[in-house]
Short mmCIF file of C-alpha atoms in Angstrom, two decimals:
data_model
loop_
_atom_site.label_atom_id
_atom_site.label_comp_id
_atom_site.label_asym_id
_atom_site.label_seq_id
_atom_site.Cartn_x
_atom_site.Cartn_y
_atom_site.Cartn_z
CA UNK A 783 100.39 75.91 25.50
CA UNK A 784 98.01 78.32 23.85
CA UNK A 785 94.80 79.77 25.18
CA UNK A 786 91.51 79.04 23.44
CA UNK A 787 90.46 81.81 21.08
CA UNK A 788 87.05 82.49 22.56
CA UNK A 789 85.31 85.82 22.04
CA UNK A 790 86.05 88.20 24.88
CA UNK A 791 83.43 90.19 26.73
CA UNK A 792 83.30 93.86 25.86
CA UNK A 793 84.65 96.48 28.18
CA UNK A 794 87.74 94.68 29.43
CA UNK A 795 90.37 97.12 30.59
CA UNK A 796 93.65 97.46 28.74
CA UNK A 797 95.34 95.91 31.75
CA UNK A 798 93.07 92.87 31.58
CA UNK A 799 93.73 92.41 27.86
CA UNK A 800 97.46 92.73 28.47
CA UNK A 801 97.23 90.10 31.20
CA UNK A 802 95.44 87.87 28.73
CA UNK A 803 98.20 88.43 26.19
CA UNK A 804 100.83 87.59 28.79
CA UNK A 805 99.01 84.29 29.31
CA UNK A 806 99.00 83.54 25.58
CA UNK A 807 95.36 84.35 24.80
CA UNK A 808 95.38 85.25 21.09
CA UNK A 809 91.82 86.59 21.44
CA UNK A 810 93.04 89.11 24.00
CA UNK A 811 95.88 90.04 21.67
CA UNK A 812 93.62 90.69 18.70
CA UNK A 813 91.17 92.68 20.85
CA UNK A 814 94.13 94.73 22.08
CA UNK A 815 95.31 95.34 18.50
CA UNK A 816 91.79 96.31 17.40
CA UNK A 817 91.54 98.82 20.23
CA UNK A 818 94.90 100.51 19.70
CA UNK A 819 95.94 99.99 16.07
CA UNK A 820 94.64 103.29 14.70
CA UNK A 821 96.41 105.27 17.43
CA UNK A 822 99.67 103.33 17.10
CA UNK A 823 99.60 103.52 13.31
CA UNK A 824 98.75 107.23 13.52
CA UNK A 825 101.67 107.94 15.83
CA UNK A 826 104.03 105.86 13.71
CA UNK A 827 102.95 107.76 10.59
CA UNK A 828 103.47 111.12 12.29
CA UNK A 829 106.93 110.07 13.48
CA UNK A 830 108.30 108.51 10.29
CA UNK A 831 106.13 110.19 7.64
CA UNK A 832 105.87 107.08 5.50
CA UNK A 833 102.92 104.69 5.35
CA UNK A 834 104.99 101.58 4.67
CA UNK A 835 107.44 102.25 7.47
CA UNK A 836 104.57 103.18 9.78
CA UNK A 837 102.88 99.85 9.10
CA UNK A 838 106.09 97.99 9.91
CA UNK A 839 106.46 100.02 13.09
CA UNK A 840 102.87 99.37 14.17
CA UNK A 841 103.26 95.66 13.57
CA UNK A 842 106.52 95.48 15.52
CA UNK A 843 104.99 97.55 18.34
CA UNK A 844 102.22 94.99 18.87
CA UNK A 845 104.58 92.04 18.57
CA UNK A 846 106.70 93.56 21.34
CA UNK A 847 103.61 94.23 23.44
CA UNK A 848 102.65 90.58 23.00
CA UNK A 849 106.09 89.37 23.99
CA UNK A 850 106.61 91.73 26.88
CA UNK A 851 103.08 92.24 28.20
CA UNK A 852 103.99 90.50 31.45
CA UNK A 853 106.58 93.18 32.20
CA UNK A 854 104.03 96.01 32.06
CA UNK A 855 103.70 97.72 35.43
CA UNK A 856 100.56 99.82 35.86
CA UNK A 857 102.21 101.86 38.61
CA UNK A 858 104.51 103.38 36.02
CA UNK A 859 101.95 104.67 33.55
CA UNK A 860 99.04 103.62 31.40
CA UNK A 861 99.02 100.85 28.84
CA UNK A 862 98.49 103.43 26.13
CA UNK A 863 101.54 105.46 27.05
CA UNK A 864 103.58 102.25 27.37
CA UNK A 865 102.49 101.30 23.85
CA UNK A 866 103.31 104.77 22.50
CA UNK A 867 106.73 104.58 24.13
CA UNK A 868 107.41 101.31 22.30
CA UNK A 869 106.33 102.94 19.02
CA UNK A 870 108.49 106.01 19.64
CA UNK A 871 111.56 103.96 20.50
CA UNK A 872 111.11 101.84 17.38
CA UNK A 873 110.64 105.01 15.31
CA UNK A 874 113.85 106.47 16.67
CA UNK A 875 115.72 103.31 15.66
CA UNK A 876 114.06 103.33 12.25
CA UNK A 877 114.88 106.97 11.63
CA UNK A 878 118.48 106.35 12.59
CA UNK A 879 118.65 103.74 9.85
CA UNK A 880 116.80 105.76 7.21
CA UNK A 881 117.78 109.36 7.73
CA UNK A 882 120.08 111.33 9.95
CA UNK A 883 118.47 114.72 10.27
CA UNK A 884 116.34 115.45 13.34
CA UNK A 885 112.64 116.06 12.86
CA UNK A 886 111.56 119.69 12.97
CA UNK A 887 109.45 120.18 16.13
CA UNK A 888 107.11 122.54 14.27
CA UNK A 889 106.44 119.82 11.72
CA UNK A 890 105.64 117.38 14.51
CA UNK A 891 103.35 119.79 16.31
CA UNK A 892 101.54 120.72 13.09
CA UNK A 893 100.52 117.10 12.62
CA UNK A 894 98.73 116.97 15.93
CA UNK A 895 95.98 119.22 14.58
CA UNK A 896 95.67 121.24 17.75
CA UNK A 897 93.06 123.27 15.93
CA UNK A 898 91.03 120.57 14.18
CA UNK A 899 89.78 117.10 14.88
CA UNK A 900 90.26 114.13 12.60
CA UNK A 901 86.91 113.50 10.86
CA UNK A 902 87.69 109.81 10.67
CA UNK A 903 87.89 109.61 14.42
CA UNK A 904 85.34 107.94 16.57
CA UNK A 905 82.86 110.36 18.16
CA UNK A 906 83.91 109.62 21.72
CA UNK A 907 87.54 109.94 20.80
CA UNK A 908 86.81 113.25 19.11
CA UNK A 909 85.11 114.52 22.24
CA UNK A 910 88.02 113.38 24.38
CA UNK A 911 90.51 114.93 21.99
CA UNK A 912 88.55 118.18 21.91
CA UNK A 913 88.60 118.40 25.71
CA UNK A 914 92.35 117.88 25.70
CA UNK A 915 92.88 120.34 22.86
CA UNK A 916 90.88 122.95 24.75
CA UNK A 917 92.93 122.37 27.88
CA UNK A 918 96.19 122.57 25.92
CA UNK A 919 95.07 125.75 24.17
CA UNK A 920 94.59 127.31 27.59
CA UNK A 921 98.34 127.11 28.22
CA UNK A 922 100.91 129.67 27.12
CA UNK A 923 102.38 128.63 23.77
CA UNK A 924 105.86 127.71 25.10
CA UNK A 925 104.23 125.38 27.64
CA UNK A 926 101.99 123.87 24.95
CA UNK A 927 104.99 123.05 22.82
CA UNK A 928 107.01 121.63 25.69
CA UNK A 929 104.33 119.34 27.07
CA UNK A 930 103.17 118.08 23.67
CA UNK A 931 106.70 117.38 22.48
CA UNK A 932 107.23 115.40 25.67
CA UNK A 933 103.90 113.58 25.90
CA UNK A 934 103.27 112.75 22.27
CA UNK A 935 106.75 112.50 20.84
CA UNK A 936 108.70 111.36 23.87
CA UNK A 937 111.26 114.16 23.79
CA UNK A 938 113.19 114.54 27.02
CA UNK A 939 113.68 117.86 28.78
CA UNK A 940 117.25 117.99 27.45
CA UNK A 941 116.06 117.44 23.88
CA UNK A 942 113.37 120.10 24.24
CA UNK A 943 115.97 122.42 25.67
CA UNK A 944 118.09 121.97 22.53
CA UNK A 945 115.13 122.15 20.12
CA UNK A 946 113.71 125.29 21.67
CA UNK A 947 117.14 126.77 22.44
CA UNK A 948 116.28 127.38 26.07
CA UNK A 949 118.11 126.43 29.29
CA UNK A 950 117.43 122.93 30.60
CA UNK A 951 115.85 124.31 33.76
CA UNK A 952 113.42 126.36 31.70
CA UNK A 953 112.45 123.31 29.66
CA UNK A 954 111.82 121.32 32.85
CA UNK A 955 109.76 124.13 34.35
CA UNK A 956 107.65 124.47 31.20
CA UNK A 957 106.96 120.74 31.12
CA UNK A 958 106.14 120.54 34.80
CA UNK A 959 103.95 123.63 34.92
CA UNK A 960 102.09 122.62 31.79
CA UNK A 961 101.25 119.11 32.99
CA UNK A 962 100.14 120.31 36.41
CA UNK A 963 97.88 122.93 34.82
CA UNK A 964 96.50 120.41 32.35
CA UNK A 965 95.70 117.99 35.13
CA UNK A 966 93.80 120.68 36.98
CA UNK A 967 91.96 121.78 33.84
CA UNK A 968 90.95 118.24 32.89
CA UNK A 969 89.82 117.49 36.43
CA UNK A 970 87.71 120.63 36.38
CA UNK A 971 86.25 119.58 33.05
CA UNK A 972 85.36 116.18 34.48
CA UNK A 973 83.57 117.79 37.41
CA UNK A 974 81.32 119.92 35.18
CA UNK B 311 121.61 104.22 43.32
CA UNK B 312 120.94 107.76 44.56
CA UNK B 313 117.98 107.89 46.92
CA UNK B 314 115.30 110.39 46.05
CA UNK B 315 113.18 112.09 48.69
CA UNK B 316 109.63 113.35 48.23
CA UNK B 317 110.73 116.88 47.34
CA UNK B 318 113.11 115.67 44.66
CA UNK B 319 110.46 113.30 43.40
CA UNK B 320 108.07 116.24 43.09
CA UNK B 321 110.52 117.85 40.68
CA UNK B 322 110.86 114.66 38.64
CA UNK B 323 107.26 113.43 38.83
CA UNK B 324 105.93 115.09 35.70
CA UNK B 325 108.81 113.81 33.58
CA UNK B 326 108.30 110.32 35.00
CA UNK B 327 104.58 110.51 34.23
CA UNK B 328 105.32 111.63 30.68
CA UNK B 329 107.75 108.76 30.23
CA UNK B 330 110.69 111.04 29.46
CA UNK B 331 112.71 110.60 32.63
CA UNK B 332 115.79 108.56 31.88
CA UNK B 333 118.82 106.90 33.43
CA UNK B 334 119.63 107.22 37.11
CA UNK B 335 116.89 109.79 37.69
CA UNK B 336 114.27 107.38 36.41
CA UNK B 337 115.66 104.52 38.50
CA UNK B 338 115.69 106.70 41.61
CA UNK B 339 112.15 107.94 40.98
CA UNK B 340 110.83 104.42 40.46
CA UNK B 341 112.61 103.24 43.57
CA UNK B 342 111.05 106.12 45.49
CA UNK B 343 107.47 105.39 44.41
CA UNK B 344 107.93 101.75 45.31
CA UNK B 345 108.27 102.80 48.95
CA UNK B 346 106.16 105.99 49.09
CA UNK B 347 102.40 105.50 48.59
CA UNK B 348 101.73 109.25 48.49
CA UNK B 349 104.18 109.87 45.67
CA UNK B 350 102.96 106.72 43.94
CA UNK B 351 99.42 108.12 43.96
CA UNK B 352 100.70 111.47 42.69
CA UNK B 353 102.62 109.71 39.91
CA UNK B 354 99.47 107.80 38.93
CA UNK B 355 97.42 110.97 38.88
CA UNK B 356 99.97 112.76 36.70
CA UNK B 357 100.24 109.72 34.45
CA UNK B 358 96.48 109.94 33.96
CA UNK B 359 96.82 113.52 32.73
CA UNK B 360 99.79 112.59 30.53
CA UNK B 361 97.77 109.74 29.10
CA UNK B 362 94.98 112.11 28.09
CA UNK B 363 97.47 114.06 25.97
CA UNK B 364 97.82 111.01 23.76
CA UNK B 365 94.31 111.80 22.51
CA UNK B 366 95.98 114.53 20.48
CA UNK B 367 97.73 111.98 18.29
CA UNK B 368 95.67 111.68 15.12
CA UNK B 369 94.28 108.19 14.66
CA UNK B 370 94.61 106.73 11.20
CA UNK B 371 92.87 103.69 9.81
CA UNK B 372 95.40 100.91 10.03
CA UNK B 373 96.21 99.08 6.79
CA UNK B 374 93.91 96.22 5.90
CA UNK B 375 95.25 92.93 7.12
CA UNK B 376 97.36 94.30 9.97
CA UNK B 377 95.10 92.73 12.58
CA UNK B 378 95.05 89.30 10.91
CA UNK B 379 98.80 89.33 10.34
CA UNK B 380 99.35 90.11 13.99
CA UNK B 381 96.93 87.39 15.09
CA UNK B 382 98.95 84.92 13.03
CA UNK B 383 102.19 86.25 14.53
CA UNK B 384 100.72 85.84 18.02
CA UNK B 385 99.78 82.22 17.28
CA UNK B 386 103.30 81.47 16.13
CA UNK B 387 105.14 83.37 18.85
CA UNK B 388 104.53 82.67 22.49
CA UNK B 389 104.29 85.64 24.81
CA UNK B 390 107.55 86.38 26.57
CA UNK B 391 109.46 84.35 23.99
CA UNK B 392 112.20 86.89 23.51
CA UNK B 393 112.71 87.22 27.25
CA UNK B 394 112.61 83.49 27.81
CA UNK B 395 115.61 82.87 25.62
CA UNK B 396 117.75 84.50 28.31
CA UNK B 397 116.34 82.40 31.12
CA UNK B 398 116.69 78.85 32.31
CA UNK B 399 114.72 76.05 30.71
CA UNK B 400 112.46 75.41 33.69
CA UNK B 401 111.45 78.93 34.68
CA UNK B 402 109.11 79.62 31.75
CA UNK B 403 107.13 76.43 32.39
CA UNK B 404 106.49 77.39 36.00
CA UNK B 405 105.67 80.92 34.90
CA UNK B 406 103.06 79.59 32.51
CA UNK B 407 101.54 77.47 35.25
CA UNK B 408 100.82 80.29 37.61
CA UNK B 409 99.55 82.44 34.80
CA UNK B 410 97.09 79.68 33.99
CA UNK B 411 96.04 79.41 37.61
CA UNK B 412 95.13 83.07 37.57
CA UNK B 413 93.11 82.44 34.44
CA UNK B 414 91.38 79.48 36.05
CA UNK B 415 90.46 81.56 39.07
CA UNK B 416 89.07 84.23 36.79
CA UNK B 417 86.91 81.69 35.01
CA UNK B 418 85.69 80.27 38.30
CA UNK B 419 84.27 83.56 39.51
CA UNK B 420 82.86 84.71 36.19
CA UNK B 421 79.10 84.66 36.63
CA UNK B 422 76.24 86.48 34.96
CA UNK B 423 76.71 90.22 35.06
CA UNK B 424 80.40 89.98 35.79
CA UNK B 425 83.22 90.59 33.43
CA UNK B 426 85.59 87.70 32.95
CA UNK B 427 89.19 88.10 32.01
CA UNK B 428 88.72 85.52 29.28
CA UNK B 429 91.40 83.08 30.23
CA UNK B 430 90.57 79.45 30.81
CA UNK B 431 92.53 76.57 32.12
CA UNK B 432 92.80 74.01 29.35
CA UNK B 433 94.98 71.50 31.12
CA UNK B 434 95.46 70.86 34.78
CA UNK B 435 98.90 72.18 35.67
CA UNK B 436 101.23 70.12 37.84
CA UNK B 437 101.26 70.92 41.55
CA UNK B 438 103.63 73.64 42.65
CA UNK B 439 105.39 73.50 45.98
CA UNK B 440 103.91 76.08 48.30
CA UNK B 441 100.74 76.48 46.30
CA UNK B 442 97.92 77.47 48.62
CA UNK B 443 95.11 77.57 46.07
CA UNK B 444 92.85 80.57 45.63
CA UNK B 445 90.72 82.77 47.86
CA UNK B 446 87.77 84.97 46.91
CA UNK B 447 86.48 88.02 48.75
CA UNK B 448 83.43 90.14 47.96
CA UNK B 449 83.96 93.79 47.04
CA UNK B 450 81.39 95.84 48.92
CA UNK B 451 80.59 99.52 48.81
CA UNK B 452 80.67 101.46 52.11
CA UNK B 453 76.87 100.96 52.15
CA UNK B 454 77.36 97.20 51.93
CA UNK B 455 76.24 96.68 48.33
CA UNK B 456 77.91 93.95 46.28
CA UNK B 457 80.28 95.73 43.84
CA UNK B 458 82.37 92.82 42.57
CA UNK B 459 84.97 90.32 43.72
CA UNK B 460 88.67 90.02 44.26
CA UNK B 461 90.40 86.69 43.77
CA UNK B 462 93.91 85.88 44.89
CA UNK B 463 95.77 82.84 43.63
CA UNK B 464 98.80 81.74 45.58
CA UNK B 465 101.35 80.24 43.28
CA UNK B 466 105.09 80.90 43.42
CA UNK B 467 104.06 84.53 43.21
CA UNK B 468 100.49 85.57 43.90
CA UNK B 469 98.13 87.08 41.37
CA UNK B 470 95.17 89.18 42.30
CA UNK B 471 92.17 89.50 40.03
CA UNK B 472 89.86 92.45 40.68
CA UNK B 473 86.39 92.36 39.13
CA UNK B 474 84.10 95.37 39.24
CA UNK B 475 80.47 94.71 38.35
CA UNK B 476 78.64 96.48 35.57
CA UNK B 477 76.77 99.48 36.91
CA UNK B 478 79.52 100.55 39.32
CA UNK B 479 80.45 104.24 39.21
CA UNK B 480 82.56 104.84 36.11
CA UNK B 481 85.90 106.59 35.96
CA UNK B 482 89.38 106.08 37.28
CA UNK B 483 89.80 103.84 40.30
CA UNK B 484 92.87 103.74 42.49
CA UNK B 485 93.52 100.27 43.86
CA UNK B 486 95.17 99.84 47.25
CA UNK B 487 96.24 96.58 48.84
CA UNK B 488 95.78 96.07 52.55
CA UNK B 489 98.53 93.93 53.99
CA UNK B 490 99.45 92.58 57.41
CA UNK B 491 100.52 95.15 59.95
CA UNK B 492 97.83 97.62 58.92
CA UNK B 493 99.82 98.88 55.95
CA UNK B 494 98.06 100.01 52.81
CA UNK B 495 99.97 99.98 49.52
CA UNK B 496 98.99 101.76 46.33
CA UNK B 497 98.84 99.24 43.52
CA UNK B 498 97.71 101.12 40.45
CA UNK B 499 95.03 103.14 38.68
CA UNK B 500 92.40 101.58 36.42
CA UNK B 501 89.51 102.85 34.36
CA UNK B 502 86.05 101.43 35.01
CA UNK B 503 83.47 101.70 32.22
CA UNK B 504 79.70 101.32 32.44
CA UNK B 505 80.09 97.62 31.64
CA UNK B 506 82.38 97.18 34.62
CA UNK B 507 85.97 96.11 34.42
CA UNK B 508 88.44 93.48 35.47
CA UNK B 509 92.14 93.63 35.91
CA UNK B 510 94.81 91.20 36.89
CA UNK B 511 97.62 92.26 39.17
CA UNK B 512 100.86 90.40 39.63
CA UNK B 513 101.50 91.11 43.28
CA UNK B 514 104.97 92.48 43.77
CA UNK B 515 105.84 90.54 46.94
CA UNK B 516 105.88 86.78 47.18
CA UNK B 517 105.04 85.92 50.75
CA UNK B 518 103.29 88.80 52.41
CA UNK B 519 99.92 88.35 53.99
CA UNK B 520 97.36 90.09 51.85
CA UNK B 521 94.36 91.09 53.93
CA UNK B 522 92.24 92.77 51.31
CA UNK B 523 91.89 95.46 48.69
CA UNK B 524 90.33 98.89 48.56
CA UNK B 525 89.15 100.86 45.52
CA UNK B 526 89.21 104.63 45.84
CA UNK B 527 87.93 107.30 43.49
CA UNK B 528 89.94 110.29 42.26
CA UNK B 529 88.65 112.40 45.16
CA UNK B 530 89.92 109.91 47.72
CA UNK B 531 86.46 108.54 48.52
CA UNK B 532 86.23 104.79 49.04
CA UNK B 533 84.20 103.12 46.31
CA UNK B 534 84.46 99.56 47.55
CA UNK B 535 86.66 97.29 49.59
CA UNK B 536 87.13 93.58 50.13
CA UNK B 537 88.63 91.63 53.00
CA UNK B 538 89.87 88.06 52.83
CA UNK B 539 88.59 85.98 55.73
#
């Protein structure tokens, strides 16, 4: 049984679109793809550094979201981070097949353009990104690196510990302190 | 599984929110938030901050045709297909039925000014043993204004549809379920835009008595609540 492909009203939450996908509504699926494809493709490109592979990764990410939308649990994170986790896991598998060497964390961080926005970005997204960049810049550099490697590239505390050549406890502390400070900074920004 | 207390969860919460907690620690943390509303709310709050960090990922225009190729793939591949292959033959059919009932309930309450989830019943599903139909309750602000509706459909497992009208305060809402015995359970966090929002929740427990729902803002202030009569 397939759902009718009627146009969807604007402003549906990610969760609502995902529920629609779980029920087989292709319209919900395409709206979901339209909303997230540039972010997913952007992350895939950053992770694998190849447009063709990134396209394959983005496509597979959305197919998996379509198949497994019903298993999404909002209590365990946002739809966007769930989607990015799928992309990261697929990228890890892809990189295992295509090359063995680990990605240099500095190369990863450089691609996030902590200093500059992407001119192709939507205005609202740019504003959001600028707020986050400003909050991240307010952290000590080691905390910036730790939280960004974790949030954007999915590196665990143990991996960050190895990459940064610091004790595991230090990596955990940097991640924890950074996220708590970012939360406070972003909440303060929202209040202004 | 090792049980995690609130203090231990506090140490693991940021890694859980960032999606980098793995193995037994992740299982223990998830098990903990399933039974601790305070830590669940903290996890949701941290996940919101972690989610904002994803704005740092540079967006790139996706290749032309990606969207249409995916639409075609969606038409050819049913949702949950990969998972279904591991299950019995009958389970997926029943699953589809109660999904469609949730969609039908959504369509039934979609009126002017409301946001509809966009699912429609296209064929009447067969009766399910234990099905108790659907119930609707009005979401009202503390001042009594109409803020939206909540709809519960009782199939083999209940679904709850929450609809917030356009014009409601925007931002992140925390949704709590009020259940028999006076308990209140954190369900999840959702973003409400100026056009309103709607979300569908697969209730985690099959046979509990749901009394109502409450929407709370980031500061803990009640935005609206609904009670089933």
